[in-house]
Coordinates of C-alpha atoms in Angstrom, one line a residue:
X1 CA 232.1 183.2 95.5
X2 CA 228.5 182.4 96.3
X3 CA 226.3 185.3 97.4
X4 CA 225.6 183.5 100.6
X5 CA 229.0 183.7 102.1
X6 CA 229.0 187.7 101.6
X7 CA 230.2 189.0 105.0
X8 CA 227.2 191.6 105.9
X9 CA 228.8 193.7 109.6
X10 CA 225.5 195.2 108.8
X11 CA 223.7 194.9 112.5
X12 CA 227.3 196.0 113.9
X13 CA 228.0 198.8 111.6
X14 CA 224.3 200.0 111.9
X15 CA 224.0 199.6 115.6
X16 CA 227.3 202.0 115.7
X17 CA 225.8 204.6 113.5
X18 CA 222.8 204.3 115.6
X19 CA 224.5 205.0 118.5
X20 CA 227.1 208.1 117.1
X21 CA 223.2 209.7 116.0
X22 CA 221.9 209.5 119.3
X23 CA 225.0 211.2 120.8
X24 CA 224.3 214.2 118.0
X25 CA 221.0 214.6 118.8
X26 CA 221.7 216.0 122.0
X27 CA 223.3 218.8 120.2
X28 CA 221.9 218.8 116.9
X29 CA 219.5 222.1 118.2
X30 CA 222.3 224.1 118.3
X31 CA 223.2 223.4 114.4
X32 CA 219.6 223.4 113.2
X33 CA 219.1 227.0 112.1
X34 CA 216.6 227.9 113.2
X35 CA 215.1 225.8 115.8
X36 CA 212.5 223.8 115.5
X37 CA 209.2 223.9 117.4
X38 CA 207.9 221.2 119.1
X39 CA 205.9 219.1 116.6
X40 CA 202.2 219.7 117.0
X41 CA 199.1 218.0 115.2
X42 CA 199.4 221.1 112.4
X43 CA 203.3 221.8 112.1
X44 CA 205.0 219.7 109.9
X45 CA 209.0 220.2 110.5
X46 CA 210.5 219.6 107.4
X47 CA 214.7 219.1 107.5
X48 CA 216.8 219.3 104.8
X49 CA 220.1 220.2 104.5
X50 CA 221.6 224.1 103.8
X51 CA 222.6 223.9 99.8
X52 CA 220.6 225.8 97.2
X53 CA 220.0 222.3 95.4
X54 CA 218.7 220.6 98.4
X55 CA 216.7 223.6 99.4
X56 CA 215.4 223.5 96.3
X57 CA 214.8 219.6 96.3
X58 CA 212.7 220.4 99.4
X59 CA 210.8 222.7 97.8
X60 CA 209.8 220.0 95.6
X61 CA 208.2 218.3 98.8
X62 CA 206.7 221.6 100.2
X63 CA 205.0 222.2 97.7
X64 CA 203.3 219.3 97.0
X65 CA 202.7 218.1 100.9
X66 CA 201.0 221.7 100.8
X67 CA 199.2 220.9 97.3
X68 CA 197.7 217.8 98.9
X69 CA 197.3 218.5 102.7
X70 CA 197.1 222.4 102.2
X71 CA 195.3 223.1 106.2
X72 CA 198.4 222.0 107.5
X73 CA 201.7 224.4 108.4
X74 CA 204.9 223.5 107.4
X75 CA 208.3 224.8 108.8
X76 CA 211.4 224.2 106.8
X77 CA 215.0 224.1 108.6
X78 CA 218.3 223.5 107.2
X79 CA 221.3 222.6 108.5
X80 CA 224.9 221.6 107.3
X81 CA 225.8 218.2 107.8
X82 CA 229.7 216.5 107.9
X83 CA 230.0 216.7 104.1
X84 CA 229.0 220.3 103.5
X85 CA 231.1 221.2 105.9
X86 CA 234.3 219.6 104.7
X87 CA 234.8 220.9 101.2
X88 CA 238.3 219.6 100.9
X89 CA 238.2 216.2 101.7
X90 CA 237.3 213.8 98.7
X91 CA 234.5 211.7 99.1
X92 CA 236.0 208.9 98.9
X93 CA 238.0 209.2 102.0
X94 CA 235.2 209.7 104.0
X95 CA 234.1 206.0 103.6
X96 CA 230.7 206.3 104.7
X97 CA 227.9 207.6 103.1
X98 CA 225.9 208.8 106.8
X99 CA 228.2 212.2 106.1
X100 CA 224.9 213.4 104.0
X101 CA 222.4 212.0 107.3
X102 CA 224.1 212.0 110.1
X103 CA 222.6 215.6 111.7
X104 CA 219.6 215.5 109.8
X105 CA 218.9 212.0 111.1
X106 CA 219.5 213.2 114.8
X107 CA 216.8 215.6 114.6
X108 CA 213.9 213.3 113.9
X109 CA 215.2 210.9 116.5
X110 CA 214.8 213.9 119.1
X111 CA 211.4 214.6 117.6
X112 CA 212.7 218.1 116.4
X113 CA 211.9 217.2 112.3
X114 CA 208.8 215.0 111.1
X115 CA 210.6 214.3 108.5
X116 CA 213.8 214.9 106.5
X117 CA 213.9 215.6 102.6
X118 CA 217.3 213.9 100.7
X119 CA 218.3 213.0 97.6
X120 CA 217.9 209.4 97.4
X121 CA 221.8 208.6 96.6
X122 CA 223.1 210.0 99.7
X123 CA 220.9 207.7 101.8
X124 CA 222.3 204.6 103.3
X125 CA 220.9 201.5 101.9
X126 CA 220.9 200.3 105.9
X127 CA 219.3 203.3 107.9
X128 CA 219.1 203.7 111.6
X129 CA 216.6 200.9 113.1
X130 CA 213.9 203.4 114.1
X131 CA 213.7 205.3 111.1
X132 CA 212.6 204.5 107.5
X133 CA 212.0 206.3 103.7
X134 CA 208.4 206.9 103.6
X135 CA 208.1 207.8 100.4
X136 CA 210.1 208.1 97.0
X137 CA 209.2 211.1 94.6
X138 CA 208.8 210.8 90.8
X139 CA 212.3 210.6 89.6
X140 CA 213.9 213.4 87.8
X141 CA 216.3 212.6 84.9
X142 CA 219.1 210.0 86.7
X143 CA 221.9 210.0 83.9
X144 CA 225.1 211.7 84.7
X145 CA 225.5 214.4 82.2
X146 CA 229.4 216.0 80.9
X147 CA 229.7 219.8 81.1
X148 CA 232.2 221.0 79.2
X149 CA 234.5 224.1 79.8
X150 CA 232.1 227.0 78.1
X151 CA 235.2 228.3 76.0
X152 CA 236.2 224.8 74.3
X153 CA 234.2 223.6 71.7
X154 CA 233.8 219.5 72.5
X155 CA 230.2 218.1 72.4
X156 CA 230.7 214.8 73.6
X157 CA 233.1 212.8 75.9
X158 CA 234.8 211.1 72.9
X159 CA 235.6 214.6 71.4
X160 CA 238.0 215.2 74.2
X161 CA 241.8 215.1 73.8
X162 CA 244.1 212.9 75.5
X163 CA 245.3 214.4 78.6
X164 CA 242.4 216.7 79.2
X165 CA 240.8 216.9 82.6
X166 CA 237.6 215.3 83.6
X167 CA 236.4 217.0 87.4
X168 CA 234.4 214.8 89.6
X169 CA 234.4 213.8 93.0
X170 CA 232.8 210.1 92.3
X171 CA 234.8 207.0 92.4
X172 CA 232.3 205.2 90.5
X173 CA 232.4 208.1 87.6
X174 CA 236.0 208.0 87.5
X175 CA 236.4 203.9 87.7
X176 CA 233.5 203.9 84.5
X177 CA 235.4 206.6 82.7
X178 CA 238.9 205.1 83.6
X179 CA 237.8 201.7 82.0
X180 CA 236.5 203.5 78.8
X181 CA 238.4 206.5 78.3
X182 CA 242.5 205.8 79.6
X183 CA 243.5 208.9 77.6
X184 CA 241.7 211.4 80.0
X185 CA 242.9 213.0 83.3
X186 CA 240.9 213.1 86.5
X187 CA 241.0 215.4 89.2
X188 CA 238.8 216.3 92.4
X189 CA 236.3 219.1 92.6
X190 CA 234.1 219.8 95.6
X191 CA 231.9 222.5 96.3
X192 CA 228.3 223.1 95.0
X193 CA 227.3 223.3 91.9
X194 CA 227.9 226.5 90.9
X195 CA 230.9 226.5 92.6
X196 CA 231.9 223.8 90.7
X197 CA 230.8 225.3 87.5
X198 CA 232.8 228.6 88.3
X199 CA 235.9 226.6 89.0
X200 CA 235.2 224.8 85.1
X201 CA 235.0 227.8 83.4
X202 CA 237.4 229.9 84.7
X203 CA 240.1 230.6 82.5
X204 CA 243.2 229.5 84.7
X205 CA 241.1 226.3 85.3
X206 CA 242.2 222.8 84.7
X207 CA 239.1 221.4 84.1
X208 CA 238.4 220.1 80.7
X209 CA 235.1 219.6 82.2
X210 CA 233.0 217.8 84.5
X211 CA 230.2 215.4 85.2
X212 CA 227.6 215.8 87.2
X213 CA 224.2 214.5 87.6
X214 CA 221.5 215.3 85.5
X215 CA 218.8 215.7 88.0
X216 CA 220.8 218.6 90.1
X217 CA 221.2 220.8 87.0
X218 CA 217.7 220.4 85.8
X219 CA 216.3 221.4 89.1
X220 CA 218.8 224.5 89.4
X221 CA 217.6 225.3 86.0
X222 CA 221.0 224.6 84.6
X223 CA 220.1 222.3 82.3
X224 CA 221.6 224.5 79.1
X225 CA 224.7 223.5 80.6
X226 CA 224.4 219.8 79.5
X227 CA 227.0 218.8 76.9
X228 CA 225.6 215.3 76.8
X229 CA 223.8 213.0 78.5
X230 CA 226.0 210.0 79.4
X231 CA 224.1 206.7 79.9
X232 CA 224.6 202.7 78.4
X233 CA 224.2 204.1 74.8
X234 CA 225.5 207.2 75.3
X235 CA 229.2 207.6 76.6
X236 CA 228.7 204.1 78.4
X237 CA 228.3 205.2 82.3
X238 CA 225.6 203.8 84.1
X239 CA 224.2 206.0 87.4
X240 CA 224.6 205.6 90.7
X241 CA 221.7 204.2 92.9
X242 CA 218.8 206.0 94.2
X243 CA 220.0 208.9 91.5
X244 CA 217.3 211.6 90.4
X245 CA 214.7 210.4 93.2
X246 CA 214.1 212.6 96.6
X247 CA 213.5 210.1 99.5
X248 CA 211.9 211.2 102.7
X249 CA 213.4 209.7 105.8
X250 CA 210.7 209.5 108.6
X251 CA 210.4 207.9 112.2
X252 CA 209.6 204.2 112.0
X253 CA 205.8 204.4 113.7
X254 CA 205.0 207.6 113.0
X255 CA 201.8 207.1 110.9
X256 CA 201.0 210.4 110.8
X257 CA 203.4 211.9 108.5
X258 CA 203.2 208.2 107.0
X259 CA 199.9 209.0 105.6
X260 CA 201.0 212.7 104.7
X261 CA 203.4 211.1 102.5
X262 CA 201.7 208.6 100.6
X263 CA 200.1 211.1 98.3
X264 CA 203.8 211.6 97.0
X265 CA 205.2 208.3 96.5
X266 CA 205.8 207.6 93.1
X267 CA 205.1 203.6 92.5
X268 CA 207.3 203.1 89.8
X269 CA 210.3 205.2 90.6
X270 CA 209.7 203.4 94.2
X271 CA 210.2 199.8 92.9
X272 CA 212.9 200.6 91.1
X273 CA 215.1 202.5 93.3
X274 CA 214.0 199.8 96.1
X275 CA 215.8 197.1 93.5
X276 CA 218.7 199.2 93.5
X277 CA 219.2 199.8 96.8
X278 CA 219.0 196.3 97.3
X279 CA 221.5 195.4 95.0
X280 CA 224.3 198.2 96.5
X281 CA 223.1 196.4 99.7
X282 CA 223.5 193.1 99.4
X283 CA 227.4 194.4 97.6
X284 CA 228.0 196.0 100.7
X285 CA 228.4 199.2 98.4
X286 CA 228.5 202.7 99.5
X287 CA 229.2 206.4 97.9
X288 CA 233.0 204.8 98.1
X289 CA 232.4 201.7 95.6
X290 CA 232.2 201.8 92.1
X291 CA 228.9 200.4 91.3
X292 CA 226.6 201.6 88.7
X293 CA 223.1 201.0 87.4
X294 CA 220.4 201.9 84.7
X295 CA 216.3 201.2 85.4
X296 CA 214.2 201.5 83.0
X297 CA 210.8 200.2 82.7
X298 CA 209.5 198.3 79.6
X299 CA 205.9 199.2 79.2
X300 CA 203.4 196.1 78.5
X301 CA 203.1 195.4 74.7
X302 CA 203.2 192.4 72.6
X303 CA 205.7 190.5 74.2
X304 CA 204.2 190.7 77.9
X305 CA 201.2 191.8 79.6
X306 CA 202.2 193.6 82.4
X307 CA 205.5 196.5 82.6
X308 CA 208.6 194.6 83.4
X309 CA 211.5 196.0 85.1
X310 CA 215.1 196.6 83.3
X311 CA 218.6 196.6 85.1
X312 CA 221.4 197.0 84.0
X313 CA 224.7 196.7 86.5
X314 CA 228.5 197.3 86.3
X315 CA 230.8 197.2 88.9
X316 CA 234.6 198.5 88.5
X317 CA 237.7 198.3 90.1
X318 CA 239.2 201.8 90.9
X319 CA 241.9 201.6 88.2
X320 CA 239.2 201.0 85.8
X321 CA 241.2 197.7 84.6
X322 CA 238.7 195.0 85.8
X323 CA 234.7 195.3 85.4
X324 CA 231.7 193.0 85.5
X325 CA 228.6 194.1 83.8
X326 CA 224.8 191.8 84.3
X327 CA 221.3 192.7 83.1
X328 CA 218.4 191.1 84.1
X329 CA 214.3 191.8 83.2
X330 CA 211.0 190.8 85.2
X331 CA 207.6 191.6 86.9
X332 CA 208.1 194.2 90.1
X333 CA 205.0 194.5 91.7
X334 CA 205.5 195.0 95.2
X335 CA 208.5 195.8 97.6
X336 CA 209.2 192.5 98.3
X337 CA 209.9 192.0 95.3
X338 CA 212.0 194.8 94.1
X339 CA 214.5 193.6 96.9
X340 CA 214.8 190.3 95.3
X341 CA 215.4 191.8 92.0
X342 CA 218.3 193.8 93.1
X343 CA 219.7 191.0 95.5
X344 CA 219.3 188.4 92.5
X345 CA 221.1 191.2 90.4
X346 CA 223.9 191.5 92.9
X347 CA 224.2 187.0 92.7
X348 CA 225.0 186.9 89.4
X349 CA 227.4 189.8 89.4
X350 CA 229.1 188.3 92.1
X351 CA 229.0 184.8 90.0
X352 CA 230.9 186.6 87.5
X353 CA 233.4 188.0 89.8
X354 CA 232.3 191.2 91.6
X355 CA 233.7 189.6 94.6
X356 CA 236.7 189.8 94.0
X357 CA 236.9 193.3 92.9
X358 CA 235.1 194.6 95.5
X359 CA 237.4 192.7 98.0
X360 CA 240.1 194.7 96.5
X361 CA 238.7 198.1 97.6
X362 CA 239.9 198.9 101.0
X363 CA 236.5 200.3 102.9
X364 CA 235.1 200.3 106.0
X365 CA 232.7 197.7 104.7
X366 CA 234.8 194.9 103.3
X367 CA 233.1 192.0 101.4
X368 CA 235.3 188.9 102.3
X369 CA 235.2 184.7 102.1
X370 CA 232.7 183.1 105.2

């Protein structure tokens, strides 16, 4: 299956998110707690959602929009979107990955928010026509990392027993672990972090233990919790895309908080996570599809001048029984070019039969024959 005849409903699926954001706005003020002020040239309305990691991920952004531009006045206001308010429902039943966006997104259409503050992996690859990331932060750590139940004594995911219970809430954890690790048991957990963590350790719990992501316990300051770090060498699972990075959705135009924002950007995390995106993209993948990756950044040395880009890829079927796996190198030095890293990425993985197991996967997005 040639990368060409991937069938991309993109411009329908995104005018119809478009148009379901609009209808929110026009009641978004009555979710955004509390309400906004009209924008003026020294108020910077900052949205994020209501958890204590994303609060705390905006804090990231506060603090250094007020390090750089500190005459300025900045108003923070959360909200819940769709998937913090359904705590039952796992994710991948939702089969979209706007249920992070949606309200947030509605706000800065209305003019309400400057700009919203998200972590990168919740972000659509395709966003609304009028709005765009205007800036990716330095990334935190993007590996998944295995917490393990604080009364049993395993220090790594090969130490666990067959039958024991891995939580998580990510088909594309649990299709990487499936493939690698048959013997274990999977079941959902939702919540926030510490309400996941309370729901580990208790002692009627089922959990064995659970992953999560790296980043989120570092910036909770939970990162004693860490059994191990699980990456290519380490427990085999790569990432998903966009993981570790805040991105900072904006209004297309609005140069302004454009220029606020390009003290932040990060260059290299920026180029990377572009490639990655681009690859999910062009696979038509979303929160629902197992697709993993791993950036990394060779720094110039002997064997080249210049810092060369490293991706690696996987993509597995939900049973964990089929998987193809690419890696690829080069030069990234501008945007351009970090989308056809990832969409040259995505080619050869579906050379080697990504098509096909993605066409398996029943999602709103379905990758089909032209």
């Amino acid at each position: 299956m040639e990368i060409a005849k991937l069938h991309h409903p993109q411009a329908t699926a995104t005018a119809a998110i478009s148009t379901a954001i609009e209808d929110t706005a026009a009641s978004v003020s009555a979710t955004m707690s509390p309400p906004p002020t009209t924008t003026t040239t020294t108020t910077i309305n900052i949205g994020t959602r209501k958890s204590v990691l994303a609060l705390k991920q905006t804090d990231i952004v506060h603090q250094a929009l007020q390090r750089s531009w500190p005459d300025l006045h900045y108003e923070i206001h959360a909200m819940s979107t769709m998937g913090d308010k359904n705590q039952v429902t796992p994710l991948h039943d939702f089969g979209a990955k706007s249920l992070w966006t949606h309200e947030l997104e509605a706000g800065l259409l209305k003019g309400e928010l400057d700009m919203v503050v998200h972590s990168l992996k919740d972000m659509p690859t395709q966003l609304p026509p009028s709005l765009k990331i205007g800036a990716i932060l330095t990334r935190e750590d993007p590996r998944d990392a295995l917490v393990v139940k604080a009364s049993l004594p395993y220090k790594s995911i090969t130490d666990l027993p067959a039958g024991s219970v891995v939580g998580t809430s990510s088909v594309r954890r649990l299709a990487q672990i499936k493939r690698k690790y048959p013997h274990l048991d999977f079941a959902d957990v939702r919540g926030n972090v510490g309400t996941r963590l309370s729901k580990l350790d208790a002692e009627d719990g089922k959990y064995a233990c659970l992953v999560l992501a790296s980043a989120g316990l570092k910036r909770l300051d939970l990162g004693h919790r860490i059994t191990q770090h699980l990456e290519s060498t380490s427990g085999g699972l790569l990432h998903a895309v966009g993981q570790g990075a805040l991105g900072v959705e904006i209004r297309e135009g609005d140069e302004r908080t454009q220029e606020l924002l390009s003290k932040l950007a990060d260059r290299p995390t920026t180029l990377a996570c572009l490639a990655e995106r681009s690859l999910m993209r062009t696979l038509e993948g979303g929160c629902s599809v197992p697709i993993g990756v791993e950036t990394t950044w060779r720094t110039p040395g002997e064997e080249q001048d210049r810092a060369v880009l490293v991706m690696k890829a996987v993509v597995v079927s939900l049973d964990g029984k089929d998987c193809v796996e690419g890696e690829t190198a080069g030069e990234v030095e501008s945007e351009g070019q970090a989308d056809d890293f990832g969409r040259q990425m995505a080619k050869e993985l579906v050379e080697k039969g990504a098509g096909k197991i993605l066409e398996a996967i029943t999602l709103n997005r379905d990758i089909v024959n032209a």
